[in-house]
């Protein structure tokens, strides 16, 4: 058993971001874990999409043509199991996404492998995989090891690992076998687009988030205007989204979005509950404004102020 097999993900003719992120995670492990890094893409248009997976550090890309023009978990699972039996990878990565989660457990059962889901960090110690995932509502990080398992299947959390930049020099090979003759196991009915709120917390580099400290829904437009003037994306804590003051897409945290690309995070009137911290505590520069000097947000803040959030806002507004 050696090397890493990545199960690439794509939707409606485009490679999903998680595919590059899994490649980034695998390439980072390659030095300790040993190669090769192989990427498998299964789908009706696998051959056309394969060149987009040719990122630095990838050694080989394999395509499997599926008879179903849409994602089909039974075909994908079979293709991965066949590839695993052919290449004997020690680690198999899928996305922690609807597609990834619909194939990964089945692959793990069929291969008798170790398994962990929603993994946010992976290390290798003495050749053995150690995965980190959250537990107890993101209050703790759990390290999972897989003693006695020669192969491990992990689903990786999205917007957590960085995709490599640039062009790789992987070979691309079409795999032939029984999979392309398989009858579709799923019937695609339609795509339903999620309602768009025009914000993408995961991609934003500068986020200004508001919490219950802003006190009233009628204050939202003021903070929205301030965020716009500052060039920030407006985020919020869960009670703000739950109350319908802002669309759920603005919510940062465990049940919201992780501010994965954020460099500057301003938390206004947010206490810093663990579930909120889950989405932003990693950010390089955090500015917190909270009248309670003991609020947990100050444990992760780079700069803090115990000013009233409205006084703070007024001071900033007067400078713009
Ligand atoms: C399973 C689960 C998942 C969850 N997921 C999320 C999630 O994804 N995201 C999330 O945010 N929460 C999440 N929560 C909720 C979380 O536990 C907290 O309840 C929530 O984050 C608190 O929001 P808040 O900080 O806005 O409100 P509060 O905790 O009420 O804090 C308000 C803060 O504002 C300060 N304040 C008040 N007035 C002012 C003022 N005038 N000026 C300055 N400061 C002021 C107060 O001192 C206080 O610290 C989840 C909870 C559970 C159980």
Tab-separated table of C-alpha atoms and ligand atoms in Angstrom:
chain	number	residue	atom	x	y	z
A	1	UNK	CA	0.000	0.000	0.000
A	2	UNK	CA	1.469	3.349	-0.957
A	3	UNK	CA	0.545	6.773	-2.148
A	4	UNK	CA	-2.625	8.810	-2.062
A	5	UNK	CA	-5.709	8.494	-4.273
A	6	UNK	CA	-7.891	11.586	-4.572
A	7	UNK	CA	-11.454	11.236	-5.776
A	8	UNK	CA	-12.006	14.437	-7.760
A	9	UNK	CA	-15.337	16.164	-7.599
A	10	UNK	CA	-17.101	18.079	-10.341
A	11	UNK	CA	-20.532	19.408	-11.041
A	12	UNK	CA	-22.209	20.664	-14.190
A	13	UNK	CA	-19.060	20.591	-16.256
A	14	UNK	CA	-16.753	22.322	-13.753
A	15	UNK	CA	-14.207	20.956	-11.290
A	16	UNK	CA	-15.307	21.709	-7.716
A	17	UNK	CA	-12.977	23.768	-5.487
A	18	UNK	CA	-12.677	20.823	-3.069
A	19	UNK	CA	-10.797	18.844	-5.757
A	20	UNK	CA	-7.908	21.333	-5.785
A	21	UNK	CA	-8.030	21.560	-1.998
A	22	UNK	CA	-7.707	17.762	-1.668
A	23	UNK	CA	-4.765	17.884	-4.065
A	24	UNK	CA	-3.190	20.582	-1.853
A	25	UNK	CA	-3.651	18.413	1.245
A	26	UNK	CA	-2.191	15.364	-0.515
A	27	UNK	CA	0.795	17.224	-1.948
A	28	UNK	CA	1.602	18.595	1.529
A	29	UNK	CA	1.674	15.007	2.873
A	30	UNK	CA	3.646	13.560	-0.020
A	31	UNK	CA	7.114	14.169	1.464
A	32	UNK	CA	6.401	12.269	4.707
A	33	UNK	CA	3.878	9.809	3.327
A	34	UNK	CA	5.492	8.922	0.048
A	35	UNK	CA	3.905	9.139	-3.349
A	36	UNK	CA	2.520	8.919	-5.808
A	37	UNK	CA	-0.370	11.382	-5.684
A	38	UNK	CA	-3.038	10.040	-8.019
A	39	UNK	CA	-6.308	11.705	-8.931
A	40	UNK	CA	-9.312	9.756	-10.144
A	41	UNK	CA	-12.114	11.495	-11.981
A	42	UNK	CA	-15.312	9.612	-12.743
A	43	UNK	CA	-18.024	11.041	-14.969
A	44	UNK	CA	-19.555	11.372	-18.376
A	45	UNK	CA	-17.137	14.202	-19.227
A	46	UNK	CA	-14.170	12.936	-17.136
A	47	UNK	CA	-11.712	13.110	-20.036
A	48	UNK	CA	-12.524	16.741	-20.874
A	49	UNK	CA	-12.236	17.804	-17.219
A	50	UNK	CA	-9.068	15.880	-16.362
A	51	UNK	CA	-6.542	18.534	-17.584
A	52	UNK	CA	-7.933	20.993	-14.982
A	53	UNK	CA	-6.737	18.611	-12.254
A	54	UNK	CA	-3.161	18.756	-13.492
A	55	UNK	CA	-1.810	20.788	-10.583
A	56	UNK	CA	1.773	20.812	-9.258
A	57	UNK	CA	2.535	17.692	-7.236
A	58	UNK	CA	0.023	15.413	-8.969
A	59	UNK	CA	1.746	12.399	-10.512
A	60	UNK	CA	-1.048	10.662	-12.361
A	61	UNK	CA	-4.637	11.403	-13.331
A	62	UNK	CA	-7.003	8.587	-14.212
A	63	UNK	CA	-10.340	9.040	-15.917
A	64	UNK	CA	-13.291	6.678	-15.776
A	65	UNK	CA	-16.190	7.328	-18.096
A	66	UNK	CA	-19.585	6.946	-16.485
A	67	UNK	CA	-22.677	5.952	-18.436
A	68	UNK	CA	-24.752	8.349	-16.337
A	69	UNK	CA	-24.479	11.992	-17.503
A	70	UNK	CA	-24.991	13.080	-13.875
A	71	UNK	CA	-23.263	12.197	-10.613
A	72	UNK	CA	-24.000	8.587	-9.755
A	73	UNK	CA	-22.817	7.363	-6.355
A	74	UNK	CA	-23.005	3.660	-7.238
A	75	UNK	CA	-20.849	4.129	-10.354
A	76	UNK	CA	-18.403	6.429	-8.524
A	77	UNK	CA	-18.067	3.996	-5.604
A	78	UNK	CA	-17.390	1.074	-7.941
A	79	UNK	CA	-14.822	3.084	-9.912
A	80	UNK	CA	-12.929	4.069	-6.746
A	81	UNK	CA	-12.955	0.514	-5.376
A	82	UNK	CA	-11.651	-0.816	-8.718
A	83	UNK	CA	-8.914	1.841	-8.773
A	84	UNK	CA	-7.995	1.098	-5.152
A	85	UNK	CA	-7.676	-2.621	-5.926
A	86	UNK	CA	-5.445	-1.764	-8.897
A	87	UNK	CA	-3.208	0.904	-7.259
A	88	UNK	CA	-3.286	-0.050	-3.549
A	89	UNK	CA	-3.230	3.497	-2.144
A	90	UNK	CA	-2.599	3.884	1.584
A	91	UNK	CA	-4.843	6.950	1.754
A	92	UNK	CA	-8.026	7.778	-0.184
A	93	UNK	CA	-9.451	11.303	-0.038
A	94	UNK	CA	-12.927	12.487	-0.963
A	95	UNK	CA	-14.614	15.795	-0.248
A	96	UNK	CA	-16.820	16.168	2.809
A	97	UNK	CA	-19.618	17.124	0.454
A	98	UNK	CA	-22.873	15.531	-0.656
A	99	UNK	CA	-21.023	13.648	-3.389
A	100	UNK	CA	-18.051	12.667	-1.199
A	101	UNK	CA	-20.221	11.544	1.675
A	102	UNK	CA	-22.363	9.431	-0.606
A	103	UNK	CA	-19.377	7.336	-1.713
A	104	UNK	CA	-16.722	7.398	1.026
A	105	UNK	CA	-18.379	5.178	3.685
A	106	UNK	CA	-19.211	2.509	1.074
A	107	UNK	CA	-15.630	2.538	-0.200
A	108	UNK	CA	-14.312	2.214	3.374
A	109	UNK	CA	-16.594	-0.736	4.149
A	110	UNK	CA	-15.711	-2.537	0.927
A	111	UNK	CA	-11.971	-2.044	1.414
A	112	UNK	CA	-12.094	-2.722	5.171
A	113	UNK	CA	-10.246	0.547	5.666
A	114	UNK	CA	-10.004	3.091	8.475
A	115	UNK	CA	-12.410	6.001	8.089
A	116	UNK	CA	-12.895	9.529	9.390
A	117	UNK	CA	-15.279	12.217	8.136
A	118	UNK	CA	-15.144	16.019	8.023
A	119	UNK	CA	-11.398	16.046	8.531
A	120	UNK	CA	-9.799	19.471	8.957
A	121	UNK	CA	-6.128	18.462	9.309
A	122	UNK	CA	-4.069	15.413	8.348
A	123	UNK	CA	-0.576	14.485	9.483
A	124	UNK	CA	1.622	11.485	9.061
A	125	UNK	CA	3.673	10.131	11.972
A	126	UNK	CA	6.058	7.277	11.234
A	127	UNK	CA	4.066	6.477	8.141
A	128	UNK	CA	0.756	6.377	10.039
A	129	UNK	CA	-2.130	8.717	9.257
A	130	UNK	CA	-3.475	10.958	12.013
A	131	UNK	CA	-6.644	12.899	11.128
A	132	UNK	CA	-8.148	15.786	13.095
A	133	UNK	CA	-11.860	16.490	13.233
A	134	UNK	CA	-14.113	18.477	15.559
A	135	UNK	CA	-16.300	16.947	18.209
A	136	UNK	CA	-18.915	17.931	20.772
A	137	UNK	CA	-20.285	20.852	18.746
A	138	UNK	CA	-16.755	22.032	17.807
A	139	UNK	CA	-15.730	22.382	21.452
A	140	UNK	CA	-12.822	19.967	21.041
A	141	UNK	CA	-10.569	18.732	18.291
A	142	UNK	CA	-10.317	14.948	18.100
A	143	UNK	CA	-7.216	13.207	16.743
A	144	UNK	CA	-8.119	9.960	15.039
A	145	UNK	CA	-5.571	7.212	14.382
A	146	UNK	CA	-6.125	3.987	12.498
A	147	UNK	CA	-4.036	1.226	14.090
A	148	UNK	CA	-3.793	-1.928	12.032
A	149	UNK	CA	-5.323	-0.343	8.924
A	150	UNK	CA	-3.220	-0.420	5.768
A	151	UNK	CA	-5.612	1.924	3.977
A	152	UNK	CA	-7.543	4.900	5.313
A	153	UNK	CA	-10.465	6.782	3.716
A	154	UNK	CA	-10.992	10.411	4.764
A	155	UNK	CA	-13.582	12.985	3.731
A	156	UNK	CA	-11.928	16.429	3.853
A	157	UNK	CA	-13.718	19.585	4.962
A	158	UNK	CA	-14.067	22.193	2.216
A	159	UNK	CA	-12.398	25.629	2.285
A	160	UNK	CA	-9.800	24.276	4.730
A	161	UNK	CA	-6.828	23.174	2.610
A	162	UNK	CA	-5.118	25.299	-0.048
A	163	UNK	CA	-5.063	24.190	-3.675
A	164	UNK	CA	-1.618	24.381	-5.314
A	165	UNK	CA	-1.144	27.150	-7.879
A	166	UNK	CA	0.172	26.554	-11.371
A	167	UNK	CA	0.425	23.767	-13.853
A	168	UNK	CA	1.578	20.242	-13.041
A	169	UNK	CA	3.048	17.567	-15.261
A	170	UNK	CA	0.880	14.584	-14.460
A	171	UNK	CA	0.116	11.887	-16.975
A	172	UNK	CA	-3.544	11.408	-17.889
A	173	UNK	CA	-4.773	7.871	-18.534
A	174	UNK	CA	-8.229	6.546	-19.284
A	175	UNK	CA	-9.066	3.467	-17.217
A	176	UNK	CA	-11.181	0.857	-18.907
A	177	UNK	CA	-13.115	-1.777	-17.076
A	178	UNK	CA	-16.549	-2.847	-16.073
A	179	UNK	CA	-17.562	0.540	-14.678
A	180	UNK	CA	-18.343	2.143	-18.021
A	181	UNK	CA	-20.812	-0.661	-18.715
A	182	UNK	CA	-22.645	-0.228	-15.391
A	183	UNK	CA	-26.294	0.786	-15.577
A	184	UNK	CA	-27.032	4.086	-13.823
A	185	UNK	CA	-27.972	3.564	-10.192
A	186	UNK	CA	-29.468	7.020	-9.811
A	187	UNK	CA	-31.879	9.113	-11.843
A	188	UNK	CA	-31.204	12.838	-11.926
A	189	UNK	CA	-34.403	14.876	-11.645
A	190	UNK	CA	-33.310	18.531	-11.509
A	191	UNK	CA	-30.828	20.974	-10.022
A	192	UNK	CA	-32.304	23.280	-7.401
A	193	UNK	CA	-30.207	26.400	-6.908
A	194	UNK	CA	-29.828	27.555	-3.295
A	195	UNK	CA	-31.219	31.073	-2.800
A	196	UNK	CA	-28.381	33.539	-3.297
A	197	UNK	CA	-27.683	36.245	-0.726
A	198	UNK	CA	-24.844	37.749	-2.751
A	199	UNK	CA	-22.241	36.990	-0.060
A	200	UNK	CA	-19.517	34.404	0.059
A	201	UNK	CA	-18.062	34.243	3.571
A	202	UNK	CA	-15.698	31.414	2.597
A	203	UNK	CA	-14.023	33.541	-0.089
A	204	UNK	CA	-14.059	36.973	1.609
A	205	UNK	CA	-10.685	38.393	2.684
A	206	UNK	CA	-12.114	41.126	4.936
A	207	UNK	CA	-15.183	40.394	7.050
A	208	UNK	CA	-16.981	42.690	9.467
A	209	UNK	CA	-19.408	40.646	11.549
A	210	UNK	CA	-22.177	41.790	13.849
A	211	UNK	CA	-23.643	39.986	16.840
A	212	UNK	CA	-26.367	40.454	19.389
A	213	UNK	CA	-24.488	43.475	20.739
A	214	UNK	CA	-25.949	45.568	17.906
A	215	UNK	CA	-29.240	45.157	19.750
A	216	UNK	CA	-31.901	45.752	17.115
A	217	UNK	CA	-32.719	44.758	13.559
A	218	UNK	CA	-33.149	48.412	12.665
A	219	UNK	CA	-29.370	48.859	13.183
A	220	UNK	CA	-28.506	46.376	10.431
A	221	UNK	CA	-28.567	48.932	7.549
A	222	UNK	CA	-26.071	51.115	9.423
A	223	UNK	CA	-23.580	48.237	9.799
A	224	UNK	CA	-24.236	47.059	6.235
A	225	UNK	CA	-23.405	50.557	4.976
A	226	UNK	CA	-20.273	50.715	7.106
A	227	UNK	CA	-19.127	47.322	5.791
A	228	UNK	CA	-19.700	48.473	2.223
A	229	UNK	CA	-17.748	51.698	2.750
A	230	UNK	CA	-14.873	49.758	4.305
A	231	UNK	CA	-14.921	47.175	1.511
A	232	UNK	CA	-15.779	44.401	3.979
A	233	UNK	CA	-18.174	41.492	3.581
A	234	UNK	CA	-20.881	41.635	6.237
A	235	UNK	CA	-20.900	38.554	8.473
A	236	UNK	CA	-22.916	37.765	11.575
A	237	UNK	CA	-23.331	35.444	14.518
A	238	UNK	CA	-26.058	32.832	14.527
A	239	UNK	CA	-28.700	34.701	16.553
A	240	UNK	CA	-28.658	37.452	13.916
A	241	UNK	CA	-29.339	34.936	11.150
A	242	UNK	CA	-31.810	32.939	13.249
A	243	UNK	CA	-33.794	36.120	13.940
A	244	UNK	CA	-33.939	36.781	10.202
A	245	UNK	CA	-32.045	40.078	10.526
A	246	UNK	CA	-29.568	38.831	7.921
A	247	UNK	CA	-29.685	35.931	5.472
A	248	UNK	CA	-28.165	32.675	6.757
A	249	UNK	CA	-25.404	33.025	4.127
A	250	UNK	CA	-23.866	35.781	6.312
A	251	UNK	CA	-23.485	33.478	9.334
A	252	UNK	CA	-19.964	32.615	10.441
A	253	UNK	CA	-19.343	29.504	12.499
A	254	UNK	CA	-20.040	25.862	12.981
A	255	UNK	CA	-23.488	25.864	11.416
A	256	UNK	CA	-22.638	28.816	9.168
A	257	UNK	CA	-19.588	29.325	6.988
A	258	UNK	CA	-15.888	29.158	7.787
A	259	UNK	CA	-14.073	32.405	6.947
A	260	UNK	CA	-11.492	30.340	5.098
A	261	UNK	CA	-9.752	33.082	3.128
A	262	UNK	CA	-10.215	35.908	5.599
A	263	UNK	CA	-7.175	38.005	6.560
A	264	UNK	CA	-8.972	40.636	8.664
A	265	UNK	CA	-12.028	39.895	10.833
A	266	UNK	CA	-13.848	42.571	12.800
A	267	UNK	CA	-16.277	41.217	15.419
A	268	UNK	CA	-18.767	43.806	16.658
A	269	UNK	CA	-20.843	42.873	19.706
A	270	UNK	CA	-20.045	39.164	19.398
A	271	UNK	CA	-19.312	37.199	22.590
A	272	UNK	CA	-17.083	34.567	20.963
A	273	UNK	CA	-18.967	31.327	21.655
A	274	UNK	CA	-17.015	28.244	20.530
A	275	UNK	CA	-19.383	27.697	17.650
A	276	UNK	CA	-18.679	31.197	16.318
A	277	UNK	CA	-14.925	30.861	16.925
A	278	UNK	CA	-14.983	27.684	14.839
A	279	UNK	CA	-15.552	29.828	11.762
A	280	UNK	CA	-13.025	32.599	12.403
A	281	UNK	CA	-10.472	31.954	15.162
A	282	UNK	CA	-7.804	31.018	12.599
A	283	UNK	CA	-7.907	34.474	10.959
A	284	UNK	CA	-4.555	36.264	11.069
A	285	UNK	CA	-5.864	39.620	12.352
A	286	UNK	CA	-8.986	39.786	14.492
A	287	UNK	CA	-10.375	43.024	15.918
A	288	UNK	CA	-13.046	42.598	18.604
A	289	UNK	CA	-15.309	45.274	20.041
A	290	UNK	CA	-17.270	44.193	23.091
A	291	UNK	CA	-18.211	46.060	26.290
A	292	UNK	CA	-17.537	42.917	28.351
A	293	UNK	CA	-13.779	42.740	28.936
A	294	UNK	CA	-14.158	39.041	29.843
A	295	UNK	CA	-15.940	38.052	26.624
A	296	UNK	CA	-14.225	34.963	25.125
A	297	UNK	CA	-13.787	36.730	21.771
A	298	UNK	CA	-10.852	38.571	23.383
A	299	UNK	CA	-9.029	35.221	23.785
A	300	UNK	CA	-8.578	35.073	20.009
A	301	UNK	CA	-8.486	38.801	19.206
A	302	UNK	CA	-5.318	40.480	17.939
A	303	UNK	CA	-6.705	43.874	18.941
A	304	UNK	CA	-9.614	44.508	21.289
A	305	UNK	CA	-11.735	47.392	22.463
A	306	UNK	CA	-14.325	47.542	25.258
A	307	UNK	CA	-15.998	50.555	23.668
A	308	UNK	CA	-19.731	50.475	23.114
A	309	UNK	CA	-20.144	49.174	19.568
A	310	UNK	CA	-22.133	52.257	18.553
A	311	UNK	CA	-19.461	54.619	19.877
A	312	UNK	CA	-16.842	52.619	17.969
A	313	UNK	CA	-18.950	52.694	14.796
A	314	UNK	CA	-19.534	56.424	15.078
A	315	UNK	CA	-15.791	57.035	15.375
A	316	UNK	CA	-15.094	54.979	12.237
A	317	UNK	CA	-17.973	56.593	10.319
A	318	UNK	CA	-16.639	60.051	11.138
A	319	UNK	CA	-13.342	59.144	9.433
A	320	UNK	CA	-14.949	57.970	6.185
B	1	LIG	C1	-25.008	23.315	17.651
B	1	LIG	C2	-24.808	24.801	17.712
B	1	LIG	C3	-24.303	25.432	16.584
B	1	LIG	C4	-24.083	26.823	16.608
B	1	LIG	N1	-23.552	27.409	15.499
B	1	LIG	C5	-23.250	28.726	15.546
B	1	LIG	C6	-22.617	29.375	14.429
B	1	LIG	O1	-22.384	28.787	13.369
B	1	LIG	N2	-22.304	30.677	14.550
B	1	LIG	C7	-22.548	31.410	15.685
B	1	LIG	O2	-22.232	32.597	15.717
B	1	LIG	N3	-23.161	30.819	16.733
B	1	LIG	C8	-23.514	29.505	16.681
B	1	LIG	N4	-24.155	28.943	17.748
B	1	LIG	C9	-24.635	29.829	18.840
B	1	LIG	C10	-23.540	30.183	19.827
B	1	LIG	O3	-23.474	29.201	20.837
B	1	LIG	C11	-23.839	31.546	20.481
B	1	LIG	O4	-25.120	31.504	21.100
B	1	LIG	C12	-23.814	32.714	19.511
B	1	LIG	O5	-22.619	32.705	18.775
B	1	LIG	C13	-23.894	34.025	20.286
B	1	LIG	O6	-24.033	35.085	19.404
B	1	LIG	P1	-23.593	36.547	19.825
B	1	LIG	O7	-22.148	36.555	20.191
B	1	LIG	O8	-24.057	37.468	18.749
B	1	LIG	O9	-24.545	36.839	21.084
B	1	LIG	P2	-24.206	36.904	22.624
B	1	LIG	O10	-23.537	35.660	23.095
B	1	LIG	O11	-25.468	37.302	23.284
B	1	LIG	O12	-23.138	38.072	22.746
B	1	LIG	C14	-23.418	39.419	22.534
B	1	LIG	C15	-22.170	40.171	22.974
B	1	LIG	O13	-22.346	41.538	22.686
B	1	LIG	C16	-21.781	42.292	23.745
B	1	LIG	N5	-22.458	43.582	23.747
B	1	LIG	C17	-23.732	43.849	24.110
B	1	LIG	N6	-24.010	45.147	23.919
B	1	LIG	C18	-22.891	45.710	23.404
B	1	LIG	C19	-22.552	47.022	22.985
B	1	LIG	N7	-23.451	48.008	23.016
B	1	LIG	N8	-21.311	47.256	22.532
B	1	LIG	C20	-20.385	46.249	22.465
B	1	LIG	N9	-20.653	44.988	22.858
B	1	LIG	C21	-21.891	44.722	23.312
B	1	LIG	C22	-22.018	41.493	24.993
B	1	LIG	O14	-21.060	41.799	25.986
B	1	LIG	C23	-21.897	40.043	24.477
B	1	LIG	O15	-20.593	39.538	24.675
B	1	LIG	C24	-24.394	27.578	17.758
B	1	LIG	C25	-24.896	26.925	18.878
B	1	LIG	C26	-25.099	25.558	18.851
B	1	LIG	C27	-25.638	24.878	20.086
